Amino acid sequence: EPEVTQTPSHQVTQMGQEVILRCVPISNHLYFYWYRQILGQKVEFLVSFYNNEISEKSEIFDDQFSVERPDGSNFTLKIRSTKLEDSAMYFCATRTGGISGANVLTFGAGSRLTVL
Amino acid sequence: GIQVEQSPPDLILQEGANSTLRCNFSDSVNNLQWFHQNPWGQLINLFYIPSGTKQNGRLSATTVATERYSLLYISSSQTTDSGVYFCAERTPYGGATNKLIFGTGTLLAVQP
């Protein structure tokens, strides 16, 4: 079964450092998302990306965050200057698009970010 | 925006017991998914069920779109069923994103 692949699985960084989380979407998927889950809390939407641009972002997704798809394959989330409160599990999710019943969001296994 | 509420917030079962988890929505159901988050944090998609009933082994789900709720049934529970169960509803089709809004989850612990 096709998978969404995320790397790294776990990253520990110092406050103020830049972090890049990577996602390899399922090959025929067109819509890409990043979600965040702080420990013990629910999963929150960060940003959606389609046709090489952001289609929507949440209040959480401030100027410290950016996304891009540099090579048509990887989909990355960059945090420029990490803060303690950025510690969370970050999930990449993708879907094919369209209005069919197969329009299901598939999640990667997550990247756990710990900011010290 | 869409509000998604889940109940109960936590549940302890003995192995072999059955359970029902509930998900209520503030808006019309457009795209509903149930997920299981295992102890390693992975989100496993269980069902895509905007309406009707589906079954997959010991799990089944029913969504009553007109009444804005969905139920997840777990029968003959096993310790490997432990974890957090999330339902998530998509913003109505035609919006800019069709993003999923997650509920607060039900923490299930199945004891041997």
PDB file of C-alpha atoms in Angstrom:
ATOM      1  CA  GLU A   1       0.000   0.000   0.000  1.00  0.00           C
ATOM      2  CA  PRO A   2       1.399   3.440  -0.921  1.00  0.00           C
ATOM      3  CA  GLU A   3       2.791   5.419   1.985  1.00  0.00           C
ATOM      4  CA  VAL A   4       3.603   8.972   2.916  1.00  0.00           C
ATOM      5  CA  THR A   5       7.209   8.946   4.116  1.00  0.00           C
ATOM      6  CA  GLN A   6       8.525  11.432   6.654  1.00  0.00           C
ATOM      7  CA  THR A   7      12.061  12.150   7.793  1.00  0.00           C
ATOM      8  CA  PRO A   8      13.506  12.449  10.333  1.00  0.00           C
ATOM      9  CA  SER A   9      11.404  10.393  12.698  1.00  0.00           C
ATOM     10  CA  HIS A  10      12.800  12.300  15.653  1.00  0.00           C
ATOM     11  CA  GLN A  11      14.881  15.466  15.835  1.00  0.00           C
ATOM     12  CA  VAL A  12      16.288  17.217  18.862  1.00  0.00           C
ATOM     13  CA  THR A  13      17.413  20.802  18.382  1.00  0.00           C
ATOM     14  CA  GLN A  14      18.447  23.831  20.356  1.00  0.00           C
ATOM     15  CA  MET A  15      16.131  26.810  20.645  1.00  0.00           C
ATOM     16  CA  GLY A  16      16.782  29.291  17.862  1.00  0.00           C
ATOM     17  CA  GLN A  17      18.032  26.712  15.379  1.00  0.00           C
ATOM     18  CA  GLU A  18      16.494  26.083  11.970  1.00  0.00           C
ATOM     19  CA  VAL A  19      14.750  22.783  11.350  1.00  0.00           C
ATOM     20  CA  ILE A  20      13.601  21.211   8.090  1.00  0.00           C
ATOM     21  CA  LEU A  21      11.136  18.346   8.132  1.00  0.00           C
ATOM     22  CA  ARG A  22      10.741  16.344   4.956  1.00  0.00           C
ATOM     23  CA  CYS A  23       7.858  14.438   3.427  1.00  0.00           C
ATOM     24  CA  VAL A  24       7.651  12.280   0.333  1.00  0.00           C
ATOM     25  CA  PRO A  25       3.997  12.236  -0.787  1.00  0.00           C
ATOM     26  CA  ILE A  26       2.252   9.374  -2.516  1.00  0.00           C
ATOM     27  CA  SER A  27       3.138   9.726  -6.183  1.00  0.00           C
ATOM     28  CA  ASN A  28      -0.239  10.664  -7.711  1.00  0.00           C
ATOM     29  CA  HIS A  29      -1.322  12.914  -4.863  1.00  0.00           C
ATOM     30  CA  LEU A  30      -1.792  16.609  -5.552  1.00  0.00           C
ATOM     31  CA  TYR A  31      -2.733  18.160  -2.197  1.00  0.00           C
ATOM     32  CA  PHE A  32      -0.287  18.345   0.665  1.00  0.00           C
ATOM     33  CA  TYR A  33      -0.742  19.278   4.288  1.00  0.00           C
ATOM     34  CA  TRP A  34       1.203  19.721   7.482  1.00  0.00           C
ATOM     35  CA  TYR A  35      -0.423  19.118  10.842  1.00  0.00           C
ATOM     36  CA  ARG A  36       0.965  19.457  14.343  1.00  0.00           C
ATOM     37  CA  GLN A  37       0.199  17.622  17.571  1.00  0.00           C
ATOM     38  CA  ILE A  38       1.551  18.911  20.854  1.00  0.00           C
ATOM     39  CA  LEU A  39       1.965  16.074  23.335  1.00  0.00           C
ATOM     40  CA  GLY A  40      -1.377  15.039  24.787  1.00  0.00           C
ATOM     41  CA  GLN A  41      -3.403  17.361  22.575  1.00  0.00           C
ATOM     42  CA  LYS A  42      -5.396  17.021  19.393  1.00  0.00           C
ATOM     43  CA  VAL A  43      -4.050  17.212  15.877  1.00  0.00           C
ATOM     44  CA  GLU A  44      -4.046  20.770  14.509  1.00  0.00           C
ATOM     45  CA  PHE A  45      -3.967  21.995  10.920  1.00  0.00           C
ATOM     46  CA  LEU A  46      -0.952  24.105   9.964  1.00  0.00           C
ATOM     47  CA  VAL A  47      -0.938  24.590   6.217  1.00  0.00           C
ATOM     48  CA  SER A  48      -2.183  23.227   2.914  1.00  0.00           C
ATOM     49  CA  PHE A  49      -0.293  23.314  -0.368  1.00  0.00           C
ATOM     50  CA  TYR A  50      -1.524  22.799  -3.908  1.00  0.00           C
ATOM     51  CA  ASN A  51      -0.134  23.634  -7.322  1.00  0.00           C
ATOM     52  CA  ASN A  52       3.111  24.881  -5.779  1.00  0.00           C
ATOM     53  CA  GLU A  53       1.546  27.422  -3.504  1.00  0.00           C
ATOM     54  CA  ILE A  54      -0.042  27.692  -0.097  1.00  0.00           C
ATOM     55  CA  SER A  55      -3.826  27.443  -0.327  1.00  0.00           C
ATOM     56  CA  GLU A  56      -4.533  28.007   3.360  1.00  0.00           C
ATOM     57  CA  LYS A  57      -2.648  28.421   6.603  1.00  0.00           C
ATOM     58  CA  SER A  58      -3.693  28.524  10.229  1.00  0.00           C
ATOM     59  CA  GLU A  59      -2.866  31.091  12.896  1.00  0.00           C
ATOM     60  CA  ILE A  60      -0.124  28.779  14.110  1.00  0.00           C
ATOM     61  CA  PHE A  61       1.684  29.058  10.772  1.00  0.00           C
ATOM     62  CA  ASP A  62       3.417  32.377  11.349  1.00  0.00           C
ATOM     63  CA  ASP A  63       6.445  33.923   9.646  1.00  0.00           C
ATOM     64  CA  GLN A  64       8.766  31.413  11.281  1.00  0.00           C
ATOM     65  CA  PHE A  65       7.230  28.641   9.195  1.00  0.00           C
ATOM     66  CA  SER A  66       7.565  27.993   5.481  1.00  0.00           C
ATOM     67  CA  VAL A  67       6.794  25.162   3.091  1.00  0.00           C
ATOM     68  CA  GLU A  68       8.035  24.278  -0.337  1.00  0.00           C
ATOM     69  CA  ARG A  69       8.293  21.484  -2.841  1.00  0.00           C
ATOM     70  CA  PRO A  70      11.759  22.141  -4.183  1.00  0.00           C
ATOM     71  CA  ASP A  71      12.224  19.203  -6.525  1.00  0.00           C
ATOM     72  CA  GLY A  72       8.699  18.093  -7.342  1.00  0.00           C
ATOM     73  CA  SER A  73       9.086  15.164  -4.983  1.00  0.00           C
ATOM     74  CA  ASN A  74       9.838  16.212  -1.422  1.00  0.00           C
ATOM     75  CA  PHE A  75       7.464  18.480   0.466  1.00  0.00           C
ATOM     76  CA  THR A  76       9.252  20.306   3.267  1.00  0.00           C
ATOM     77  CA  LEU A  77       8.308  22.249   6.371  1.00  0.00           C
ATOM     78  CA  LYS A  78      10.927  24.690   7.618  1.00  0.00           C
ATOM     79  CA  ILE A  79      10.964  26.356  11.017  1.00  0.00           C
ATOM     80  CA  ARG A  80      13.474  29.208  10.875  1.00  0.00           C
ATOM     81  CA  SER A  81      14.144  29.837  14.533  1.00  0.00           C
ATOM     82  CA  THR A  82      12.678  27.175  16.766  1.00  0.00           C
ATOM     83  CA  LYS A  83      11.021  27.959  20.076  1.00  0.00           C
ATOM     84  CA  LEU A  84      10.340  25.661  23.004  1.00  0.00           C
ATOM     85  CA  GLU A  85       6.640  25.647  22.131  1.00  0.00           C
ATOM     86  CA  ASP A  86       7.415  24.231  18.676  1.00  0.00           C
ATOM     87  CA  SER A  87       8.095  20.891  20.341  1.00  0.00           C
ATOM     88  CA  ALA A  88       5.472  18.583  18.873  1.00  0.00           C
ATOM     89  CA  MET A  89       4.804  15.755  16.468  1.00  0.00           C
ATOM     90  CA  TYR A  90       4.530  17.066  12.920  1.00  0.00           C
ATOM     91  CA  PHE A  91       2.475  15.081  10.438  1.00  0.00           C
ATOM     92  CA  CYS A  92       2.538  15.339   6.689  1.00  0.00           C
ATOM     93  CA  ALA A  93      -0.656  14.299   4.898  1.00  0.00           C
ATOM     94  CA  THR A  94      -1.558  14.044   1.237  1.00  0.00           C
ATOM     95  CA  ARG A  95      -4.573  13.292  -0.951  1.00  0.00           C
ATOM     96  CA  THR A  96      -5.350  12.833  -4.597  1.00  0.00           C
ATOM     97  CA  GLY A  97      -7.866  15.623  -5.031  1.00  0.00           C
ATOM     98  CA  GLY A  98     -11.241  15.737  -6.771  1.00  0.00           C
ATOM     99  CA  ILE A  99     -14.625  15.015  -5.279  1.00  0.00           C
ATOM    100  CA  SER A 100     -14.659  11.257  -5.465  1.00  0.00           C
ATOM    101  CA  GLY A 101     -15.066   9.023  -2.471  1.00  0.00           C
ATOM    102  CA  ALA A 102     -11.365   8.192  -2.718  1.00  0.00           C
ATOM    103  CA  ASN A 103     -10.514  11.681  -1.531  1.00  0.00           C
ATOM    104  CA  VAL A 104      -9.014  10.371   1.674  1.00  0.00           C
ATOM    105  CA  LEU A 105      -6.221  12.044   3.584  1.00  0.00           C
ATOM    106  CA  THR A 106      -3.266   9.723   4.139  1.00  0.00           C
ATOM    107  CA  PHE A 107      -0.895  10.597   6.965  1.00  0.00           C
ATOM    108  CA  GLY A 108       2.787   9.921   7.356  1.00  0.00           C
ATOM    109  CA  ALA A 109       4.205   8.390  10.524  1.00  0.00           C
ATOM    110  CA  GLY A 110       5.181  11.807  11.870  1.00  0.00           C
ATOM    111  CA  SER A 111       8.353  13.634  12.828  1.00  0.00           C
ATOM    112  CA  ARG A 112       8.802  14.275  16.512  1.00  0.00           C
ATOM    113  CA  LEU A 113      10.550  17.589  17.156  1.00  0.00           C
ATOM    114  CA  THR A 114      12.039  18.322  20.550  1.00  0.00           C
ATOM    115  CA  VAL A 115      13.331  21.851  21.158  1.00  0.00           C
ATOM    116  CA  LEU A 116      15.654  22.294  24.135  1.00  0.00           C
TER     117      LEU A 116
ATOM    118  CA  GLY B   1     -15.822  26.965  12.028  1.00  0.00           C
ATOM    119  CA  ILE B   2     -16.577  23.294  12.339  1.00  0.00           C
ATOM    120  CA  GLN B   3     -16.587  21.916  15.895  1.00  0.00           C
ATOM    121  CA  VAL B   4     -15.862  18.229  16.428  1.00  0.00           C
ATOM    122  CA  GLU B   5     -16.574  16.684  19.812  1.00  0.00           C
ATOM    123  CA  GLN B   6     -15.742  13.152  20.888  1.00  0.00           C
ATOM    124  CA  SER B   7     -16.962  11.061  23.785  1.00  0.00           C
ATOM    125  CA  PRO B   8     -16.018   9.552  26.077  1.00  0.00           C
ATOM    126  CA  PRO B   9     -12.664  11.322  26.565  1.00  0.00           C
ATOM    127  CA  ASP B  10     -11.157   8.157  27.973  1.00  0.00           C
ATOM    128  CA  LEU B  11     -12.198   4.557  28.344  1.00  0.00           C
ATOM    129  CA  ILE B  12     -10.768   1.517  30.109  1.00  0.00           C
ATOM    130  CA  LEU B  13     -11.842  -1.919  28.925  1.00  0.00           C
ATOM    131  CA  GLN B  14     -11.080  -5.491  29.769  1.00  0.00           C
ATOM    132  CA  GLU B  15      -9.852  -7.552  26.876  1.00  0.00           C
ATOM    133  CA  GLY B  16     -12.777  -9.049  24.997  1.00  0.00           C
ATOM    134  CA  ALA B  17     -15.221  -6.263  25.816  1.00  0.00           C
ATOM    135  CA  ASN B  18     -17.068  -4.189  23.239  1.00  0.00           C
ATOM    136  CA  SER B  19     -17.158  -0.404  23.057  1.00  0.00           C
ATOM    137  CA  THR B  20     -18.750   2.473  21.187  1.00  0.00           C
ATOM    138  CA  LEU B  21     -17.016   5.768  20.560  1.00  0.00           C
ATOM    139  CA  ARG B  22     -19.000   8.795  19.462  1.00  0.00           C
ATOM    140  CA  CYS B  23     -18.189  11.823  17.329  1.00  0.00           C
ATOM    141  CA  ASN B  24     -20.517  14.832  17.024  1.00  0.00           C
ATOM    142  CA  PHE B  25     -20.250  17.611  14.445  1.00  0.00           C
ATOM    143  CA  SER B  26     -21.497  21.147  14.380  1.00  0.00           C
ATOM    144  CA  ASP B  27     -21.832  21.239  10.606  1.00  0.00           C
ATOM    145  CA  SER B  28     -23.088  18.917   7.896  1.00  0.00           C
ATOM    146  CA  VAL B  29     -20.928  15.863   7.338  1.00  0.00           C
ATOM    147  CA  ASN B  30     -18.833  16.159   4.236  1.00  0.00           C
ATOM    148  CA  ASN B  31     -15.877  13.873   4.692  1.00  0.00           C
ATOM    149  CA  LEU B  32     -15.441  11.923   7.871  1.00  0.00           C
ATOM    150  CA  GLN B  33     -12.416   9.862   8.789  1.00  0.00           C
ATOM    151  CA  TRP B  34     -11.664   7.796  11.866  1.00  0.00           C
ATOM    152  CA  PHE B  35      -8.050   7.372  12.923  1.00  0.00           C
ATOM    153  CA  HIS B  36      -6.241   5.278  15.478  1.00  0.00           C
ATOM    154  CA  GLN B  37      -3.111   6.794  16.982  1.00  0.00           C
ATOM    155  CA  ASN B  38      -0.968   3.986  18.282  1.00  0.00           C
ATOM    156  CA  PRO B  39       1.421   4.282  21.246  1.00  0.00           C
ATOM    157  CA  TRP B  40       4.229   5.241  18.823  1.00  0.00           C
ATOM    158  CA  GLY B  41       2.242   8.254  17.673  1.00  0.00           C
ATOM    159  CA  GLN B  42       1.368   7.017  14.207  1.00  0.00           C
ATOM    160  CA  LEU B  43      -2.015   8.002  12.793  1.00  0.00           C
ATOM    161  CA  ILE B  44      -3.608   5.004  11.153  1.00  0.00           C
ATOM    162  CA  ASN B  45      -6.596   5.623   8.929  1.00  0.00           C
ATOM    163  CA  LEU B  46      -9.455   3.321   9.964  1.00  0.00           C
ATOM    164  CA  PHE B  47     -12.441   4.480   7.946  1.00  0.00           C
ATOM    165  CA  TYR B  48     -13.491   7.059   5.442  1.00  0.00           C
ATOM    166  CA  ILE B  49     -17.224   7.217   6.120  1.00  0.00           C
ATOM    167  CA  PRO B  50     -19.231  10.333   5.213  1.00  0.00           C
ATOM    168  CA  SER B  51     -22.442   8.298   5.542  1.00  0.00           C
ATOM    169  CA  GLY B  52     -23.712   4.783   6.098  1.00  0.00           C
ATOM    170  CA  THR B  53     -21.938   1.862   7.722  1.00  0.00           C
ATOM    171  CA  LYS B  54     -18.647   0.126   7.036  1.00  0.00           C
ATOM    172  CA  GLN B  55     -16.976  -2.817   8.675  1.00  0.00           C
ATOM    173  CA  ASN B  56     -13.385  -3.933   8.800  1.00  0.00           C
ATOM    174  CA  GLY B  57     -12.804  -6.985  10.949  1.00  0.00           C
ATOM    175  CA  ARG B  58     -13.651  -6.232  14.560  1.00  0.00           C
ATOM    176  CA  LEU B  59     -14.173  -2.553  13.813  1.00  0.00           C
ATOM    177  CA  SER B  60     -17.167  -0.924  12.252  1.00  0.00           C
ATOM    178  CA  ALA B  61     -18.331   2.644  11.845  1.00  0.00           C
ATOM    179  CA  THR B  62     -21.653   4.308  11.202  1.00  0.00           C
ATOM    180  CA  THR B  63     -22.276   7.906  10.222  1.00  0.00           C
ATOM    181  CA  VAL B  64     -25.742   9.452  10.408  1.00  0.00           C
ATOM    182  CA  ALA B  65     -25.165  12.561   8.364  1.00  0.00           C
ATOM    183  CA  THR B  66     -28.628  14.066   8.946  1.00  0.00           C
ATOM    184  CA  GLU B  67     -28.060  13.977  12.711  1.00  0.00           C
ATOM    185  CA  ARG B  68     -24.402  15.000  12.534  1.00  0.00           C
ATOM    186  CA  TYR B  69     -22.768  12.157  14.375  1.00  0.00           C
ATOM    187  CA  SER B  70     -20.642   9.115  13.771  1.00  0.00           C
ATOM    188  CA  LEU B  71     -20.005   6.030  15.872  1.00  0.00           C
ATOM    189  CA  LEU B  72     -17.024   3.696  15.961  1.00  0.00           C
ATOM    190  CA  TYR B  73     -17.647   0.207  17.296  1.00  0.00           C
ATOM    191  CA  ILE B  74     -14.879  -1.982  18.590  1.00  0.00           C
ATOM    192  CA  SER B  75     -15.857  -5.553  19.289  1.00  0.00           C
ATOM    193  CA  SER B  76     -13.884  -8.178  21.222  1.00  0.00           C
ATOM    194  CA  SER B  77     -11.259  -5.598  22.108  1.00  0.00           C
ATOM    195  CA  GLN B  78      -7.591  -6.563  22.265  1.00  0.00           C
ATOM    196  CA  THR B  79      -4.665  -4.898  24.006  1.00  0.00           C
ATOM    197  CA  THR B  80      -3.381  -3.789  20.603  1.00  0.00           C
ATOM    198  CA  ASP B  81      -6.502  -1.647  20.242  1.00  0.00           C
ATOM    199  CA  SER B  82      -5.146   0.666  22.926  1.00  0.00           C
ATOM    200  CA  GLY B  83      -4.324   4.213  21.898  1.00  0.00           C
ATOM    201  CA  VAL B  84      -6.187   7.355  20.963  1.00  0.00           C
ATOM    202  CA  TYR B  85      -9.051   7.333  18.496  1.00  0.00           C
ATOM    203  CA  PHE B  86      -9.679  10.507  16.557  1.00  0.00           C
ATOM    204  CA  CYS B  87     -12.470  11.429  14.237  1.00  0.00           C
ATOM    205  CA  ALA B  88     -11.942  14.240  11.768  1.00  0.00           C
ATOM    206  CA  GLU B  89     -14.280  16.151   9.520  1.00  0.00           C
ATOM    207  CA  ARG B  90     -13.340  17.999   6.378  1.00  0.00           C
ATOM    208  CA  THR B  91     -14.357  21.556   5.695  1.00  0.00           C
ATOM    209  CA  PRO B  92     -17.085  21.681   3.040  1.00  0.00           C
ATOM    210  CA  TYR B  93     -16.057  20.957  -0.506  1.00  0.00           C
ATOM    211  CA  GLY B  94     -15.430  24.111  -2.445  1.00  0.00           C
ATOM    212  CA  GLY B  95     -13.432  25.715   0.299  1.00  0.00           C
ATOM    213  CA  ALA B  96      -9.867  26.693  -0.394  1.00  0.00           C
ATOM    214  CA  THR B  97      -8.388  23.778   1.409  1.00  0.00           C
ATOM    215  CA  ASN B  98     -10.744  20.981   2.369  1.00  0.00           C
ATOM    216  CA  LYS B  99      -8.633  20.543   5.482  1.00  0.00           C
ATOM    217  CA  LEU B 100      -9.538  18.062   8.208  1.00  0.00           C
ATOM    218  CA  ILE B 101     -10.659  19.316  11.614  1.00  0.00           C
ATOM    219  CA  PHE B 102      -9.842  16.813  14.334  1.00  0.00           C
ATOM    220  CA  GLY B 103     -11.782  16.014  17.456  1.00  0.00           C
ATOM    221  CA  THR B 104     -10.164  15.886  20.884  1.00  0.00           C
ATOM    222  CA  GLY B 105      -9.897  12.117  20.786  1.00  0.00           C
ATOM    223  CA  THR B 106     -10.872   9.165  22.961  1.00  0.00           C
ATOM    224  CA  LEU B 107      -8.048   7.540  24.893  1.00  0.00           C
ATOM    225  CA  LEU B 108      -8.684   3.793  25.018  1.00  0.00           C
ATOM    226  CA  ALA B 109      -6.818   1.444  27.320  1.00  0.00           C
ATOM    227  CA  VAL B 110      -7.521  -2.278  26.933  1.00  0.00           C
ATOM    228  CA  GLN B 111      -6.312  -4.308  29.877  1.00  0.00           C
ATOM    229  CA  PRO B 112      -5.434  -8.015  29.623  1.00  0.00           C
TER     230      PRO B 112
END
